[in-house]
PDB file of C-alpha atoms in Angstrom:
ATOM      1  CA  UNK A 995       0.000   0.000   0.000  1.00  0.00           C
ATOM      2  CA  UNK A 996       1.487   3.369  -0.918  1.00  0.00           C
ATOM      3  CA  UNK A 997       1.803   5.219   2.304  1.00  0.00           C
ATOM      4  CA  UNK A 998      -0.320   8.093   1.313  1.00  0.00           C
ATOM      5  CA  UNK A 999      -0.812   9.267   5.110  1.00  0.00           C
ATOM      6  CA  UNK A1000       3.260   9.267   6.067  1.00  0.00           C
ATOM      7  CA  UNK A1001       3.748  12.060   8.404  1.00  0.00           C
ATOM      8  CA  UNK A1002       0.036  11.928   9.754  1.00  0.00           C
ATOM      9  CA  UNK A1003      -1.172  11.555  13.506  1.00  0.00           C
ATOM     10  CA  UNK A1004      -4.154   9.885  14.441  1.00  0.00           C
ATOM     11  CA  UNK A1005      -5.894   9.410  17.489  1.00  0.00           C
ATOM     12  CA  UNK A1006      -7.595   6.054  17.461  1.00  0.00           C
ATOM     13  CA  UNK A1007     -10.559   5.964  20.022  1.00  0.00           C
ATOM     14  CA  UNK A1008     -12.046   3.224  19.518  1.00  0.00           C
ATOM     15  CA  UNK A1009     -12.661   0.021  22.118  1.00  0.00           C
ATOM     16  CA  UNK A1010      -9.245  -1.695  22.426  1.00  0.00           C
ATOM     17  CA  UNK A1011     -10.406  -4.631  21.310  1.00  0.00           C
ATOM     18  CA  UNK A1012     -11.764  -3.245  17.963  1.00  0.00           C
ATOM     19  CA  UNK A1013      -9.142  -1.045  17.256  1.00  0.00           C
ATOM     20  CA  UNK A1014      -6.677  -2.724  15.514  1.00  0.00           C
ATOM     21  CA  UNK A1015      -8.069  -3.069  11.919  1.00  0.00           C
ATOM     22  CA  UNK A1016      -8.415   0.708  11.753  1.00  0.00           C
ATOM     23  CA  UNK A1017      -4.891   0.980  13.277  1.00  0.00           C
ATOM     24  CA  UNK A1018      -3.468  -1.648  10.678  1.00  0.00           C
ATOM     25  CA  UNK A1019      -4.564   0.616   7.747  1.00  0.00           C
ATOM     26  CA  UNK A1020      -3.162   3.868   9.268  1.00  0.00           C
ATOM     27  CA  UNK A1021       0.053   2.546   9.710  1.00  0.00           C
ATOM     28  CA  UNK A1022       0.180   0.564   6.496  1.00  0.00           C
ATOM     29  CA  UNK A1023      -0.371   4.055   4.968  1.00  0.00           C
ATOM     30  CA  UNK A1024       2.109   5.602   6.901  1.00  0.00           C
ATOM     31  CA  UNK A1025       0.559   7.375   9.801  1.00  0.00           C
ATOM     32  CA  UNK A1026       0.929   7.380  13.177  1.00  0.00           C
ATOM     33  CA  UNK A1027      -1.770   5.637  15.159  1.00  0.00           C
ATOM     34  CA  UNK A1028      -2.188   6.937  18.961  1.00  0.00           C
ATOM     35  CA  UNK A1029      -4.642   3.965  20.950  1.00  0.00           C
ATOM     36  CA  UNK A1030      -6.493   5.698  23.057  1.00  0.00           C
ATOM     37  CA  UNK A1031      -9.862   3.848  24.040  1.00  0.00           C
ATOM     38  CA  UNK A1032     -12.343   6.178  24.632  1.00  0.00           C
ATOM     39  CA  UNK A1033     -15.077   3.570  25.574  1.00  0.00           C
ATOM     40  CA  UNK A1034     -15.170   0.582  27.526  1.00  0.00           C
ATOM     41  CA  UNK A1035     -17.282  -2.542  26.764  1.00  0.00           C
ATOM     42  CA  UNK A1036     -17.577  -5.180  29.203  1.00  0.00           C
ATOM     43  CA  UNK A1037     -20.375  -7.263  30.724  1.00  0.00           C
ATOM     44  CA  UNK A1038     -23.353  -5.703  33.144  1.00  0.00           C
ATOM     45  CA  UNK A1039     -22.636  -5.376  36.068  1.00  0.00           C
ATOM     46  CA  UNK A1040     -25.795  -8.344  37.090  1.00  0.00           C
ATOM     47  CA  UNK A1041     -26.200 -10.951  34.811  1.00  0.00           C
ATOM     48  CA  UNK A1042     -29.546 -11.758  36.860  1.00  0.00           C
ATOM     49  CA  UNK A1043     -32.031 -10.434  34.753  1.00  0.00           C
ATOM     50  CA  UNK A1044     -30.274 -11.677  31.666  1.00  0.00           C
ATOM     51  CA  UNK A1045     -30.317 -15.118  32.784  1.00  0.00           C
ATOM     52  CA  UNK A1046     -33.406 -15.088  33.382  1.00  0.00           C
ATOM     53  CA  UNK A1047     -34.761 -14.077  30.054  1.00  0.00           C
ATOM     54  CA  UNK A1048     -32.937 -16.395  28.628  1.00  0.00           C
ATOM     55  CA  UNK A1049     -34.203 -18.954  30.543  1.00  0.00           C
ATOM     56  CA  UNK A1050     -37.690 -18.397  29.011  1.00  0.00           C
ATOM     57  CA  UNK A1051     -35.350 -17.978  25.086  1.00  0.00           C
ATOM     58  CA  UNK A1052     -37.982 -20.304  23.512  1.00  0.00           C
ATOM     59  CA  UNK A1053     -41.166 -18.152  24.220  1.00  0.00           C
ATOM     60  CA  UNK A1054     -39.563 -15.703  21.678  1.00  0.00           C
ATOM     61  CA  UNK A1055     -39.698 -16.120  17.694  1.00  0.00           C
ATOM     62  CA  UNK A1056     -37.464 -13.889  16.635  1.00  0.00           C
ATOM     63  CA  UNK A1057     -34.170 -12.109  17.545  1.00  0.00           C
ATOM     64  CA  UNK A1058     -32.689  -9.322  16.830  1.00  0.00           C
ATOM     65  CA  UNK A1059     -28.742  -7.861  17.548  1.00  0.00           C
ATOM     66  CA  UNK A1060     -27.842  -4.536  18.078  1.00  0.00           C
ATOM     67  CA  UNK A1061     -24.427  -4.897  16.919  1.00  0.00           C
ATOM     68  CA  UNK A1062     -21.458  -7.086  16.964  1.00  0.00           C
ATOM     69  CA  UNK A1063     -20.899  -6.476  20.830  1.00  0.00           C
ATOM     70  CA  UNK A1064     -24.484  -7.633  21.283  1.00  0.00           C
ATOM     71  CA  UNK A1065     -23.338 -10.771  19.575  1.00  0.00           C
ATOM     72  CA  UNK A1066     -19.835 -11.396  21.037  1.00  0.00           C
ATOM     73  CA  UNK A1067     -21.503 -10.717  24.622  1.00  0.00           C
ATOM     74  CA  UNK A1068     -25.013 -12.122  23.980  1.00  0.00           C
ATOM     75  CA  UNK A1069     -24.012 -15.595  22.839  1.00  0.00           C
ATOM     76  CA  UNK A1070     -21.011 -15.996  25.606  1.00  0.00           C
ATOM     77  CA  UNK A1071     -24.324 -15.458  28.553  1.00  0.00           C
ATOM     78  CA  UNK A1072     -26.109 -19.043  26.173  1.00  0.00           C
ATOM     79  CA  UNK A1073     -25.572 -22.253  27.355  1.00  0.00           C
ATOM     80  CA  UNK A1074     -25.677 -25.288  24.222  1.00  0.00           C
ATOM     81  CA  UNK A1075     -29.707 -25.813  24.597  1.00  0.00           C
ATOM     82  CA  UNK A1076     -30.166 -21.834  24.837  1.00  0.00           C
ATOM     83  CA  UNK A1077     -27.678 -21.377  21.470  1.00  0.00           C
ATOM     84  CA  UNK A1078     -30.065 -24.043  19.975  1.00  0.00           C
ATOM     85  CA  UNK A1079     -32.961 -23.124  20.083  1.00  0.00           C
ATOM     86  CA  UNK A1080     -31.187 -19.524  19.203  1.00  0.00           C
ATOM     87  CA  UNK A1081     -30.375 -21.399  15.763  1.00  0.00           C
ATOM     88  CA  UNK A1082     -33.987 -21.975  15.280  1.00  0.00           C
ATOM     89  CA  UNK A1083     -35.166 -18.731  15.763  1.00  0.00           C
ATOM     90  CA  UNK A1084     -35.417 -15.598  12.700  1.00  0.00           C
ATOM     91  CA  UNK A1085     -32.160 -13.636  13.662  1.00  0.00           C
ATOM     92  CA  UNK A1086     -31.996 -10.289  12.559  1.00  0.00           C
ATOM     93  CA  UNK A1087     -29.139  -7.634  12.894  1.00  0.00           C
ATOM     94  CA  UNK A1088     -28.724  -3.957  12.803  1.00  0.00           C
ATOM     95  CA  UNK A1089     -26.586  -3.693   9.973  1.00  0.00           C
ATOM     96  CA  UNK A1090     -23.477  -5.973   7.831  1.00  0.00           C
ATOM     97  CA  UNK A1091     -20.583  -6.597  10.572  1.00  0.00           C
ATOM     98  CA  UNK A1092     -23.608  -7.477  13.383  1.00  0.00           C
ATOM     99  CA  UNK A1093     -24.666  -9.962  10.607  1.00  0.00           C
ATOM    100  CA  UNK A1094     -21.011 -11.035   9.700  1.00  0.00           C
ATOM    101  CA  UNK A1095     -20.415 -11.478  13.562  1.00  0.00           C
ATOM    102  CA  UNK A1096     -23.550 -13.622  13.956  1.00  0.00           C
ATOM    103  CA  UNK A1097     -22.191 -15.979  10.888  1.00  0.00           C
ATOM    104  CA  UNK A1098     -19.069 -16.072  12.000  1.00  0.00           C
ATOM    105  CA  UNK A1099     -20.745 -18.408  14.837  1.00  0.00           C
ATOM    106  CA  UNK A1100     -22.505 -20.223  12.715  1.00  0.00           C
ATOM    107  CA  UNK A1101     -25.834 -18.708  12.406  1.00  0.00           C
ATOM    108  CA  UNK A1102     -27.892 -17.597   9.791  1.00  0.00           C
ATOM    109  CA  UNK A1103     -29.229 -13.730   9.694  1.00  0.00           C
ATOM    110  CA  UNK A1104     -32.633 -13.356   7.760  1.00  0.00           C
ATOM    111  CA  UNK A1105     -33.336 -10.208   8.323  1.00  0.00           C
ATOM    112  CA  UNK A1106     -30.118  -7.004   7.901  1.00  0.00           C
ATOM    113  CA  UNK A1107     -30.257  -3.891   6.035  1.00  0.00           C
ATOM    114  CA  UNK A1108     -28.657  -4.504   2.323  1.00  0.00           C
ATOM    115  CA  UNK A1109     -26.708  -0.959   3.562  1.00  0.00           C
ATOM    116  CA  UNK A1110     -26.688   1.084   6.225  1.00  0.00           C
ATOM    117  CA  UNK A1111     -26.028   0.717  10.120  1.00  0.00           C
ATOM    118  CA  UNK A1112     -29.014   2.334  11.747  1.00  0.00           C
ATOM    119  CA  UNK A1113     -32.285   1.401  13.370  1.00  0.00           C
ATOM    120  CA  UNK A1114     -33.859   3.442  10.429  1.00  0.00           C
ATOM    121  CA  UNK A1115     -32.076   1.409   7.694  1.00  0.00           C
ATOM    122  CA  UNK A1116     -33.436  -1.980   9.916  1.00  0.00           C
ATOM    123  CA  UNK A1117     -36.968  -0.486  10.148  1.00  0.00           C
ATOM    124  CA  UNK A1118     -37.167   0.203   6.645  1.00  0.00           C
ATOM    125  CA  UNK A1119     -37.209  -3.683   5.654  1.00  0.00           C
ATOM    126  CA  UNK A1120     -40.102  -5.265   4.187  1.00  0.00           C
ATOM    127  CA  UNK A1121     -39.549  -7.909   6.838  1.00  0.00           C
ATOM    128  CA  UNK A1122     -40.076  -5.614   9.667  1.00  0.00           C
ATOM    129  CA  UNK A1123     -43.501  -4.149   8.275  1.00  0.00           C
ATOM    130  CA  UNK A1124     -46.276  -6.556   9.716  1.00  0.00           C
ATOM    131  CA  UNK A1125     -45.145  -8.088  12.692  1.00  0.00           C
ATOM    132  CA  UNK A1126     -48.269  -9.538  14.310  1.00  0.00           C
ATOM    133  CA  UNK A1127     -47.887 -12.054  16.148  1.00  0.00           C
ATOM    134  CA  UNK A1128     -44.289 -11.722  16.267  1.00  0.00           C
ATOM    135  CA  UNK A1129     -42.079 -12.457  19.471  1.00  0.00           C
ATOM    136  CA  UNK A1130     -38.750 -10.441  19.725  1.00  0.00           C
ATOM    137  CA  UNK A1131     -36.281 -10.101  22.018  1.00  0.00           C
ATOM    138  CA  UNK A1132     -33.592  -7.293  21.643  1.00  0.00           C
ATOM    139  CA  UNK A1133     -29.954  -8.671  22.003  1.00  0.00           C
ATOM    140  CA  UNK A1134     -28.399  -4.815  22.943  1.00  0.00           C
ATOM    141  CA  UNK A1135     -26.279  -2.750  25.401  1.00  0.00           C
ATOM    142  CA  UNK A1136     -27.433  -1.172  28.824  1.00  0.00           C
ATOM    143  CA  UNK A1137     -28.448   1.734  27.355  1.00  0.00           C
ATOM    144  CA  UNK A1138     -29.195   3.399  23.724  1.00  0.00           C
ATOM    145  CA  UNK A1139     -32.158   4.768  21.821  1.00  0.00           C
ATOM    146  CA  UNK A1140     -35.824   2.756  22.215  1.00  0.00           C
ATOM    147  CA  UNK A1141     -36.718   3.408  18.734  1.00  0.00           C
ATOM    148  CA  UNK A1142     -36.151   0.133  16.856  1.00  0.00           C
ATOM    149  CA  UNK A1143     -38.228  -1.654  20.079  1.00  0.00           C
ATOM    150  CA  UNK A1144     -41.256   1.371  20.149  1.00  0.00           C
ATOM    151  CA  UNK A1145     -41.112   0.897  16.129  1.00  0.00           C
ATOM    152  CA  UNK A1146     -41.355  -2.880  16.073  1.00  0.00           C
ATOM    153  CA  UNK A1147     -44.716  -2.539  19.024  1.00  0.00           C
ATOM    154  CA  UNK A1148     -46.338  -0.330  16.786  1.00  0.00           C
ATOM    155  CA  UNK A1149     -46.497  -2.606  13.960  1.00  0.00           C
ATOM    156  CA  UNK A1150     -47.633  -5.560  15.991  1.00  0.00           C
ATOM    157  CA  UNK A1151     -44.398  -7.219  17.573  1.00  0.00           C
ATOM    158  CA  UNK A1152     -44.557  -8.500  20.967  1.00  0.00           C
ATOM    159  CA  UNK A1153     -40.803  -6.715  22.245  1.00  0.00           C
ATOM    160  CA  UNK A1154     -38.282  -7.307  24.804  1.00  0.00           C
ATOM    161  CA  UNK A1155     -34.798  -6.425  25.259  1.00  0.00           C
ATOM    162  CA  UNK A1156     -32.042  -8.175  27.247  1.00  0.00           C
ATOM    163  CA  UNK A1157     -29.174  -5.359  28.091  1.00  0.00           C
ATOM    164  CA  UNK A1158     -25.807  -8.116  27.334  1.00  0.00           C
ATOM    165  CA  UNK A1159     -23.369  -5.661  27.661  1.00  0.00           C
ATOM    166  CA  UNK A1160     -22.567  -2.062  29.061  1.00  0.00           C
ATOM    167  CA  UNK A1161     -20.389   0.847  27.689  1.00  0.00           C
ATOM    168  CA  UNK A1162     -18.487   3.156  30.189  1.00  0.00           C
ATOM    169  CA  UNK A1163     -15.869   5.918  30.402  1.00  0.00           C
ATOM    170  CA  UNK A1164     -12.910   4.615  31.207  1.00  0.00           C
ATOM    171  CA  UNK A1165     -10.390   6.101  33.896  1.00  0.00           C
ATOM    172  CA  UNK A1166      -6.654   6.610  32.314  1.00  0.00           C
ATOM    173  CA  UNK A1167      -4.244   9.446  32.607  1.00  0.00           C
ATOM    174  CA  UNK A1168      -4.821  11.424  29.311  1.00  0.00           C
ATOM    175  CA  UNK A1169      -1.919  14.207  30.317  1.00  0.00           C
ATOM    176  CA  UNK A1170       0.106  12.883  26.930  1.00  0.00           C
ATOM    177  CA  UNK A1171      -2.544  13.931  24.843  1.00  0.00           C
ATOM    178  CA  UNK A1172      -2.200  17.387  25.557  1.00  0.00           C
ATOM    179  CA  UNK A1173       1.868  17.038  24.857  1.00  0.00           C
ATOM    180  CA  UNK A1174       1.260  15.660  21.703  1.00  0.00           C
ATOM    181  CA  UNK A1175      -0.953  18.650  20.782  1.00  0.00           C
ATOM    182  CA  UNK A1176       1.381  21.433  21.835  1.00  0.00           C
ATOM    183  CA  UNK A1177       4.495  19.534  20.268  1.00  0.00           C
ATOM    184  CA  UNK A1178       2.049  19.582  16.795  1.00  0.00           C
ATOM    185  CA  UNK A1179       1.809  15.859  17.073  1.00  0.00           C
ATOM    186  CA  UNK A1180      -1.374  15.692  17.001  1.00  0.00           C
ATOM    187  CA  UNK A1181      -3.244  16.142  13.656  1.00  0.00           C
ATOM    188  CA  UNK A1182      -7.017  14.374  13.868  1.00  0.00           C
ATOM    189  CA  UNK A1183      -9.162  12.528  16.439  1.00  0.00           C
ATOM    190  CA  UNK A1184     -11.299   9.391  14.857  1.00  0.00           C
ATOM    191  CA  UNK A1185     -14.329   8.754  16.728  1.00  0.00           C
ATOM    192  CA  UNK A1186     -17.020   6.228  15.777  1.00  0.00           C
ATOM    193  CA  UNK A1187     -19.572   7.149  18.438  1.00  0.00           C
ATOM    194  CA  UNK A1188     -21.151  10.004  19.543  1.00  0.00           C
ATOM    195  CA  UNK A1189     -20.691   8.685  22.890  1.00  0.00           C
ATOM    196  CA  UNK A1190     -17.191   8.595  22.293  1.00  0.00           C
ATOM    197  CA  UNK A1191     -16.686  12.643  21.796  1.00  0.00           C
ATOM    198  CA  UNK A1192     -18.584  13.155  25.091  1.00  0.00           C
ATOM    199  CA  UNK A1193     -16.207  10.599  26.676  1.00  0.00           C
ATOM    200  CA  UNK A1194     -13.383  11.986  25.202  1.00  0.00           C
ATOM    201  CA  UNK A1195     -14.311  15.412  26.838  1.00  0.00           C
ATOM    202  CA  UNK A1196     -15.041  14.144  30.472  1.00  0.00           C
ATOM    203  CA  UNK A1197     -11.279  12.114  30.191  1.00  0.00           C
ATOM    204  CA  UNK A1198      -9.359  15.293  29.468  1.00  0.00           C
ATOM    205  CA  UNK A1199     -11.523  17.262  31.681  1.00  0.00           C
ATOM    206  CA  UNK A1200     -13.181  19.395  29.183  1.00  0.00           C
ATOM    207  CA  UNK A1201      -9.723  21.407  28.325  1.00  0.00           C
ATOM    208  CA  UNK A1202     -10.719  24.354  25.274  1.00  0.00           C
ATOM    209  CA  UNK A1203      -8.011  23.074  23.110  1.00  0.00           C
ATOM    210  CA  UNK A1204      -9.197  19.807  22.406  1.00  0.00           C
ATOM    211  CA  UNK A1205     -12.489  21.223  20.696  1.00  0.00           C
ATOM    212  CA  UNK A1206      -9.835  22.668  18.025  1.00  0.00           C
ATOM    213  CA  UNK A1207      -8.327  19.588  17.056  1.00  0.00           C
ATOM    214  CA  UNK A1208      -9.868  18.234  13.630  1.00  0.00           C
ATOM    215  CA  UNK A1209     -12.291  15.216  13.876  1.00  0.00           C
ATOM    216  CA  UNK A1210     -12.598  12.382  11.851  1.00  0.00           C
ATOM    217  CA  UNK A1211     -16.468  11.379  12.388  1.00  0.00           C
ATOM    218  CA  UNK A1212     -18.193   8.357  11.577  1.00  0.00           C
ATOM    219  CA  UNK A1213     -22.185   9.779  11.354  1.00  0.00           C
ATOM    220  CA  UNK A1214     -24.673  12.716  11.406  1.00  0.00           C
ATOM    221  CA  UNK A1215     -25.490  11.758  14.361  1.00  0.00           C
ATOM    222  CA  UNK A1216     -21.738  12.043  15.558  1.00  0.00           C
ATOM    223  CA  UNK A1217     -21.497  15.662  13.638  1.00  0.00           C
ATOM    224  CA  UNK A1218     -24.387  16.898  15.607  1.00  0.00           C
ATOM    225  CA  UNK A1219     -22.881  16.040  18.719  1.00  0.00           C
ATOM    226  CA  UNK A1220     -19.759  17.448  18.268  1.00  0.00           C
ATOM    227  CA  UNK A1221     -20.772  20.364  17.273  1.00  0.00           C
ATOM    228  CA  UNK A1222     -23.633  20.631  20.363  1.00  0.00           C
ATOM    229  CA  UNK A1223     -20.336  20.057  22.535  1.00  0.00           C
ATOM    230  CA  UNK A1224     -18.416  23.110  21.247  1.00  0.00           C
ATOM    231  CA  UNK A1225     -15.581  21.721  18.888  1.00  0.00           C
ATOM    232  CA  UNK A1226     -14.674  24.515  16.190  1.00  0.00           C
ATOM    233  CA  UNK A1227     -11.786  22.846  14.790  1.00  0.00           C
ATOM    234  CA  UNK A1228     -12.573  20.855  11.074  1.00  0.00           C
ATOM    235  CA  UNK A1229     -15.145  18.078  10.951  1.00  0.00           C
ATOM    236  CA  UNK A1230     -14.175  15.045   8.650  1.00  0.00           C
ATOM    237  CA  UNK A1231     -16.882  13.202   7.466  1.00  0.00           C
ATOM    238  CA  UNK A1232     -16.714   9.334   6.801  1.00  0.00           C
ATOM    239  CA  UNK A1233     -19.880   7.444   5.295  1.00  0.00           C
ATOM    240  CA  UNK A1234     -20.386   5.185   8.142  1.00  0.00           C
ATOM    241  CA  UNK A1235     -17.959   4.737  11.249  1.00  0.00           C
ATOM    242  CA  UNK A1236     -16.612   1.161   9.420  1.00  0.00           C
ATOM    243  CA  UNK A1237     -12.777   0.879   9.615  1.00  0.00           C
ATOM    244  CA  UNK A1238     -12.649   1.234   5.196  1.00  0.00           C
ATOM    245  CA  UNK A1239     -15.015   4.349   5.465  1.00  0.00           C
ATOM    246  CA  UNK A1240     -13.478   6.367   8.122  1.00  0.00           C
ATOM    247  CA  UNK A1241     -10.027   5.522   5.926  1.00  0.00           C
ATOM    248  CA  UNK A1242     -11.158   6.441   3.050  1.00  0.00           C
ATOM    249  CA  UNK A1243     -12.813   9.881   4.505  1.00  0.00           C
ATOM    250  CA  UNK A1244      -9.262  10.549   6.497  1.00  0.00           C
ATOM    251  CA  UNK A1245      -7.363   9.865   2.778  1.00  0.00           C
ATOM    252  CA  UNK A1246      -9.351  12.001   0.671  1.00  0.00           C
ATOM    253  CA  UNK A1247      -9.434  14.709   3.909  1.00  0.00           C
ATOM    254  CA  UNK A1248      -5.362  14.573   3.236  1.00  0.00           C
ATOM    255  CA  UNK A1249      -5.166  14.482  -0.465  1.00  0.00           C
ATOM    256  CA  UNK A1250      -7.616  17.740  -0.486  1.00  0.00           C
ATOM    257  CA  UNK A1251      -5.160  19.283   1.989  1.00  0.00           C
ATOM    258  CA  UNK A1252      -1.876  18.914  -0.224  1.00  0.00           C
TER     259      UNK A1252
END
């Protein structure tokens, strides 16, 4: 790969353990990739009230991931007769690498979104139209927007969710950051979530100079955000927040910039 980004420094926010493919095309290209996790996923805090949906897994029809960390987390909380009768069920998921996770496991996804990543792109299936009758359980995080489960009541679906795993802040020194900035070391932030740029914030302690470094953003929703939260600095726009998109933004951002 020509390095097309040599001399570039990135700050890579995303979860440590999905950060490397992202950080494997930055420094194929040349760049400098700075980890620095701005959210942590890891398991709720009690299990309980998983465990005991899923005891009662085969009153449902019909289930539905949230994203690949529903399905990494979701299917580690299934014993063998629970993954089962998981096999027998209509799986559906939010968008292409929620379905590619769910395959990788050996299941079969009937129901994803020939593009997009959103609840909207989900919701706009034919599948999803006239769900009388229909039994769902929601395979998602602790917290997050109710619209795919209000959506899916209104047009007949009996709904439940089952929170698999939770997303917090995490706690780290973030002093470097601010060396790299005032040493120029520090050309563009890539965030993937617009819970990520509030994260990012509380971490450094809300400095002003932060909110001036360019951003390399992964969705509308992620603009909005960022701009709600004060940063002035440029605002890089990537397709979707998929490793390939957000590369592909950052590259043309560069090229426009020679």
């Amino acid at each position: 790969m020509p390095e097309t980004l040599r001399g570039l420094t990135v700050l890579v926010t995303r979860p440590a353990h999905q950060a490397s493919g992202f950080q494997h095309l930055l420094t194929e290209a040349g760049a400098q990739a700075l980890l620095f996790p701005v959210v942590e996923v890891c398991q709720p805090d009690d299990l309980r009230v998983a465990s005991a949906q899923f005891a009662d897994l085969s009153r449902y029809d019909t289930a539905l991931f949230i994203s690949a960390n529903a399905v990494a987390f979701g299917l580690k909380l299934l014993d063998a007769l629970q993954q089962q009768h998981l096999q027998a069920m209509t799986l559906g998921a939010i968008g292409k690498k929620t379905a590619s996770a769910l395959q990788q496991h050996g299941f079969t996804v009937q129901w994803v979104p020939a593009t997009g990543f959103t609840s909207e792109d989900f919701l706009a299936l034919s599948q999803t139209q006239a769900l009388a009758g229909r039994r769902i359980l929601i395979f998602r995080g602790s917290e997050g927007r109710e619209l795919l489960a209000d959506t899916l009541r209104e047009r007949g679906a009996s709904v439940d969710q089952v929170a698999v795993y939770q997303r917090i802040c995490p706690k780290v020194d973030a002093s470097h950051l601010k060396q790299h900035h005032e040493q120029r070391q520090l050309d563009i932030i890539a965030v993937t979530s617009s819970e990520g740029i509030l994260n990012l914030l509380v971490m450094l302690d809300n400095p002003d100079w932060i909110k001036t470094v360019p951003l390399l953003l992964g969705s509308q929703r992620m603009l909005e955000t960022a701009r709600q939260a004060g940063f002035s600095g440029t605002l890089v726009m990537a397709d979707n927040p998929s490793d390939e998109a957000m590369f592909q933004a950052l590259t043309h951002w560069v090229q426009e910039r020679q």
